[in-house]
PDB file of C-alpha atoms in Angstrom:
ATOM      1  CA  UNK A   1     114.341 119.259  33.328  1.00  0.00           C
ATOM      2  CA  UNK A   2     112.504 116.530  35.196  1.00  0.00           C
ATOM      3  CA  UNK A   3     112.744 116.005  38.931  1.00  0.00           C
ATOM      4  CA  UNK A   4     111.156 113.550  41.346  1.00  0.00           C
ATOM      5  CA  UNK A   5     110.504 114.179  45.023  1.00  0.00           C
ATOM      6  CA  UNK A   6     108.364 112.819  47.829  1.00  0.00           C
ATOM      7  CA  UNK A   7     105.590 114.681  49.605  1.00  0.00           C
ATOM      8  CA  UNK A   8     104.813 112.868  52.840  1.00  0.00           C
ATOM      9  CA  UNK A   9     101.621 113.739  54.663  1.00  0.00           C
ATOM     10  CA  UNK A  10     101.051 112.323  58.134  1.00  0.00           C
ATOM     11  CA  UNK A  11      99.333 112.892  61.462  1.00  0.00           C
ATOM     12  CA  UNK A  12     101.733 113.319  64.384  1.00  0.00           C
ATOM     13  CA  UNK A  13     100.600 114.175  67.898  1.00  0.00           C
ATOM     14  CA  UNK A  14      97.166 115.049  66.491  1.00  0.00           C
ATOM     15  CA  UNK A  15      98.682 117.523  64.015  1.00  0.00           C
ATOM     16  CA  UNK A  16      98.703 117.332  60.230  1.00  0.00           C
ATOM     17  CA  UNK A  17     102.345 117.331  59.101  1.00  0.00           C
ATOM     18  CA  UNK A  18     103.652 117.740  55.559  1.00  0.00           C
ATOM     19  CA  UNK A  19     107.244 117.098  54.535  1.00  0.00           C
ATOM     20  CA  UNK A  20     108.946 117.442  51.202  1.00  0.00           C
ATOM     21  CA  UNK A  21     111.890 115.092  50.730  1.00  0.00           C
ATOM     22  CA  UNK A  22     114.195 115.163  47.759  1.00  0.00           C
ATOM     23  CA  UNK A  23     117.527 113.898  46.504  1.00  0.00           C
ATOM     24  CA  UNK A  24     119.599 116.054  44.184  1.00  0.00           C
ATOM     25  CA  UNK A  25     123.138 116.527  42.995  1.00  0.00           C
ATOM     26  CA  UNK A  26     125.515 118.808  44.890  1.00  0.00           C
ATOM     27  CA  UNK A  27     126.307 121.262  42.092  1.00  0.00           C
ATOM     28  CA  UNK A  28     129.565 122.295  43.776  1.00  0.00           C
ATOM     29  CA  UNK A  29     130.836 118.692  43.601  1.00  0.00           C
ATOM     30  CA  UNK A  30     129.547 117.534  40.239  1.00  0.00           C
ATOM     31  CA  UNK A  31     130.943 116.528  36.903  1.00  0.00           C
ATOM     32  CA  UNK A  32     128.774 117.281  33.905  1.00  0.00           C
ATOM     33  CA  UNK A  33     128.905 116.044  30.374  1.00  0.00           C
ATOM     34  CA  UNK A  34     126.452 116.704  27.581  1.00  0.00           C
ATOM     35  CA  UNK A  35     123.910 114.161  28.870  1.00  0.00           C
ATOM     36  CA  UNK A  36     125.218 112.845  32.182  1.00  0.00           C
ATOM     37  CA  UNK A  37     125.543 114.436  35.605  1.00  0.00           C
ATOM     38  CA  UNK A  38     127.343 112.597  38.353  1.00  0.00           C
ATOM     39  CA  UNK A  39     128.714 113.513  41.725  1.00  0.00           C
ATOM     40  CA  UNK A  40     127.764 113.627  45.364  1.00  0.00           C
ATOM     41  CA  UNK A  41     124.081 113.545  46.211  1.00  0.00           C
ATOM     42  CA  UNK A  42     122.346 115.622  48.836  1.00  0.00           C
ATOM     43  CA  UNK A  43     119.132 114.887  50.738  1.00  0.00           C
ATOM     44  CA  UNK A  44     116.809 117.618  51.902  1.00  0.00           C
ATOM     45  CA  UNK A  45     113.790 117.140  54.150  1.00  0.00           C
ATOM     46  CA  UNK A  46     111.750 120.287  54.650  1.00  0.00           C
ATOM     47  CA  UNK A  47     108.487 120.910  56.466  1.00  0.00           C
ATOM     48  CA  UNK A  48     105.727 122.437  54.368  1.00  0.00           C
ATOM     49  CA  UNK A  49     102.518 124.191  55.292  1.00  0.00           C
ATOM     50  CA  UNK A  50      99.202 123.254  53.731  1.00  0.00           C
ATOM     51  CA  UNK A  51      99.257 126.640  51.951  1.00  0.00           C
ATOM     52  CA  UNK A  52     102.687 125.845  50.467  1.00  0.00           C
ATOM     53  CA  UNK A  53     101.494 122.399  49.406  1.00  0.00           C
ATOM     54  CA  UNK A  54      98.410 123.855  47.738  1.00  0.00           C
ATOM     55  CA  UNK A  55     100.518 126.432  45.870  1.00  0.00           C
ATOM     56  CA  UNK A  56     102.981 123.706  44.827  1.00  0.00           C
ATOM     57  CA  UNK A  57     100.168 121.520  43.497  1.00  0.00           C
ATOM     58  CA  UNK A  58      98.698 124.392  41.513  1.00  0.00           C
ATOM     59  CA  UNK A  59     101.912 125.870  40.143  1.00  0.00           C
ATOM     60  CA  UNK A  60     104.898 123.516  40.187  1.00  0.00           C
ATOM     61  CA  UNK A  61     103.691 119.966  40.411  1.00  0.00           C
ATOM     62  CA  UNK A  62     103.814 118.142  37.122  1.00  0.00           C
ATOM     63  CA  UNK A  63     102.976 114.482  36.726  1.00  0.00           C
ATOM     64  CA  UNK A  64     102.588 112.489  39.909  1.00  0.00           C
ATOM     65  CA  UNK A  65     101.505 109.266  41.581  1.00  0.00           C
ATOM     66  CA  UNK A  66     100.026 108.893  45.025  1.00  0.00           C
ATOM     67  CA  UNK A  67     100.455 105.924  47.339  1.00  0.00           C
ATOM     68  CA  UNK A  68      98.390 105.384  50.464  1.00  0.00           C
ATOM     69  CA  UNK A  69     100.681 104.325  53.301  1.00  0.00           C
ATOM     70  CA  UNK A  70     100.076 103.407  56.908  1.00  0.00           C
ATOM     71  CA  UNK A  71     101.260 105.557  59.816  1.00  0.00           C
ATOM     72  CA  UNK A  72     103.979 102.977  60.499  1.00  0.00           C
ATOM     73  CA  UNK A  73     105.151 103.162  56.875  1.00  0.00           C
ATOM     74  CA  UNK A  74     105.158 106.980  57.008  1.00  0.00           C
ATOM     75  CA  UNK A  75     107.237 106.933  60.193  1.00  0.00           C
ATOM     76  CA  UNK A  76     109.726 104.447  58.718  1.00  0.00           C
ATOM     77  CA  UNK A  77     109.895 106.415  55.461  1.00  0.00           C
ATOM     78  CA  UNK A  78     110.734 109.641  57.294  1.00  0.00           C
ATOM     79  CA  UNK A  79     113.326 107.895  59.487  1.00  0.00           C
ATOM     80  CA  UNK A  80     114.980 106.228  56.482  1.00  0.00           C
ATOM     81  CA  UNK A  81     115.096 109.442  54.480  1.00  0.00           C
ATOM     82  CA  UNK A  82     116.445 111.420  57.425  1.00  0.00           C
ATOM     83  CA  UNK A  83     119.129 108.746  57.857  1.00  0.00           C
ATOM     84  CA  UNK A  84     120.233 109.345  54.272  1.00  0.00           C
ATOM     85  CA  UNK A  85     121.359 112.824  55.246  1.00  0.00           C
ATOM     86  CA  UNK A  86     124.263 111.195  57.101  1.00  0.00           C
ATOM     87  CA  UNK A  87     125.179 108.738  54.334  1.00  0.00           C
ATOM     88  CA  UNK A  88     127.293 109.213  51.255  1.00  0.00           C
ATOM     89  CA  UNK A  89     125.133 108.588  48.188  1.00  0.00           C
ATOM     90  CA  UNK A  90     126.434 109.124  44.688  1.00  0.00           C
ATOM     91  CA  UNK A  91     124.249 110.923  42.168  1.00  0.00           C
ATOM     92  CA  UNK A  92     124.061 109.717  38.585  1.00  0.00           C
ATOM     93  CA  UNK A  93     121.242 110.904  36.362  1.00  0.00           C
ATOM     94  CA  UNK A  94     121.726 108.267  33.642  1.00  0.00           C
ATOM     95  CA  UNK A  95     121.041 104.503  33.851  1.00  0.00           C
ATOM     96  CA  UNK A  96     119.351 102.773  36.712  1.00  0.00           C
ATOM     97  CA  UNK A  97     120.908 102.632  40.154  1.00  0.00           C
ATOM     98  CA  UNK A  98     121.482  98.871  40.182  1.00  0.00           C
ATOM     99  CA  UNK A  99     123.590  99.140  37.021  1.00  0.00           C
ATOM    100  CA  UNK A 100     125.438 102.164  38.372  1.00  0.00           C
ATOM    101  CA  UNK A 101     126.069 100.541  41.750  1.00  0.00           C
ATOM    102  CA  UNK A 102     127.414  97.367  40.189  1.00  0.00           C
ATOM    103  CA  UNK A 103     129.906  99.420  38.194  1.00  0.00           C
ATOM    104  CA  UNK A 104     130.869 101.475  41.224  1.00  0.00           C
ATOM    105  CA  UNK A 105     134.316 101.056  42.688  1.00  0.00           C
ATOM    106  CA  UNK A 106     132.874 101.682  46.143  1.00  0.00           C
ATOM    107  CA  UNK A 107     130.394  98.835  46.559  1.00  0.00           C
ATOM    108  CA  UNK A 108     129.207 100.210  49.905  1.00  0.00           C
ATOM    109  CA  UNK A 109     128.069 103.482  48.312  1.00  0.00           C
ATOM    110  CA  UNK A 110     124.615 103.644  46.760  1.00  0.00           C
ATOM    111  CA  UNK A 111     124.168 105.433  43.472  1.00  0.00           C
ATOM    112  CA  UNK A 112     120.850 107.052  42.591  1.00  0.00           C
ATOM    113  CA  UNK A 113     119.139 109.840  40.768  1.00  0.00           C
ATOM    114  CA  UNK A 114     116.134 111.635  42.234  1.00  0.00           C
ATOM    115  CA  UNK A 115     113.669 109.110  40.831  1.00  0.00           C
ATOM    116  CA  UNK A 116     115.470 105.887  41.787  1.00  0.00           C
ATOM    117  CA  UNK A 117     116.108 107.304  45.268  1.00  0.00           C
ATOM    118  CA  UNK A 118     112.409 108.051  45.825  1.00  0.00           C
ATOM    119  CA  UNK A 119     111.355 104.685  44.407  1.00  0.00           C
ATOM    120  CA  UNK A 120     113.900 102.820  46.571  1.00  0.00           C
ATOM    121  CA  UNK A 121     112.585 104.494  49.713  1.00  0.00           C
ATOM    122  CA  UNK A 122     108.983 103.633  48.880  1.00  0.00           C
ATOM    123  CA  UNK A 123     109.961 100.027  48.152  1.00  0.00           C
ATOM    124  CA  UNK A 124     111.939  99.801  51.402  1.00  0.00           C
ATOM    125  CA  UNK A 125     108.799 100.532  53.463  1.00  0.00           C
ATOM    126  CA  UNK A 126     106.696  98.019  51.549  1.00  0.00           C
ATOM    127  CA  UNK A 127     105.021 100.157  48.883  1.00  0.00           C
ATOM    128  CA  UNK A 128     104.439  98.331  45.605  1.00  0.00           C
ATOM    129  CA  UNK A 129     106.369 100.452  43.120  1.00  0.00           C
ATOM    130  CA  UNK A 130     106.042  98.082  40.176  1.00  0.00           C
ATOM    131  CA  UNK A 131     103.925 100.663  38.348  1.00  0.00           C
ATOM    132  CA  UNK A 132     106.933 102.998  38.583  1.00  0.00           C
ATOM    133  CA  UNK A 133     109.060 100.861  36.308  1.00  0.00           C
ATOM    134  CA  UNK A 134     109.564 101.072  32.585  1.00  0.00           C
ATOM    135  CA  UNK A 135     111.632  99.173  30.026  1.00  0.00           C
ATOM    136  CA  UNK A 136     113.271 102.525  29.283  1.00  0.00           C
ATOM    137  CA  UNK A 137     114.869 102.482  32.765  1.00  0.00           C
ATOM    138  CA  UNK A 138     117.821 100.528  31.433  1.00  0.00           C
ATOM    139  CA  UNK A 139     118.924 103.649  29.555  1.00  0.00           C
ATOM    140  CA  UNK A 140     117.827 106.739  31.458  1.00  0.00           C
ATOM    141  CA  UNK A 141     115.312 106.948  34.254  1.00  0.00           C
ATOM    142  CA  UNK A 142     112.940 109.824  33.745  1.00  0.00           C
ATOM    143  CA  UNK A 143     109.777 110.355  35.787  1.00  0.00           C
ATOM    144  CA  UNK A 144     107.805 110.922  32.581  1.00  0.00           C
ATOM    145  CA  UNK A 145     108.599 107.350  31.481  1.00  0.00           C
ATOM    146  CA  UNK A 146     106.281 106.009  34.182  1.00  0.00           C
ATOM    147  CA  UNK A 147     104.017 108.816  35.316  1.00  0.00           C
ATOM    148  CA  UNK A 148     100.795 109.594  33.515  1.00  0.00           C
ATOM    149  CA  UNK A 149     100.413 113.139  32.269  1.00  0.00           C
ATOM    150  CA  UNK A 150      98.657 115.440  34.680  1.00  0.00           C
ATOM    151  CA  UNK A 151      94.984 115.770  33.849  1.00  0.00           C
ATOM    152  CA  UNK A 152      93.751 119.299  33.090  1.00  0.00           C
ATOM    153  CA  UNK A 153      91.460 120.871  35.664  1.00  0.00           C
ATOM    154  CA  UNK A 154      87.803 120.957  34.711  1.00  0.00           C
TER     155      UNK A 154
END
């Protein structure tokens, strides 16, 4: 099971701050089929300690990309993500969000999966996410389609 999330590291009031932001399906309000999950999406933003981040990197973190962003971009990213907690966003794990949104009966409701949500937020603050796109996105967006395999430690 693949999952995409954002780890945002910033300096605020002379303190190093780490946040983990992710979008996932509300399992209590979801319809599942053999290959497709759809329902209401939830946004979680949680503070992390450097010890938690280190443990995550060593144990849980699979393939990843890093993007250097400015303090202004980090601030906007956090504000935008936090704002999503008060919005209704549909979750659909298959097909890309632009296709899903165009087929949506509620045109004012975004539709995303964890990967398209993260990519949309990075794009919104001016990060070039073109290297996070694959021709396979038209079918199912999977992080492994665009992320290089994690290199073994030496």
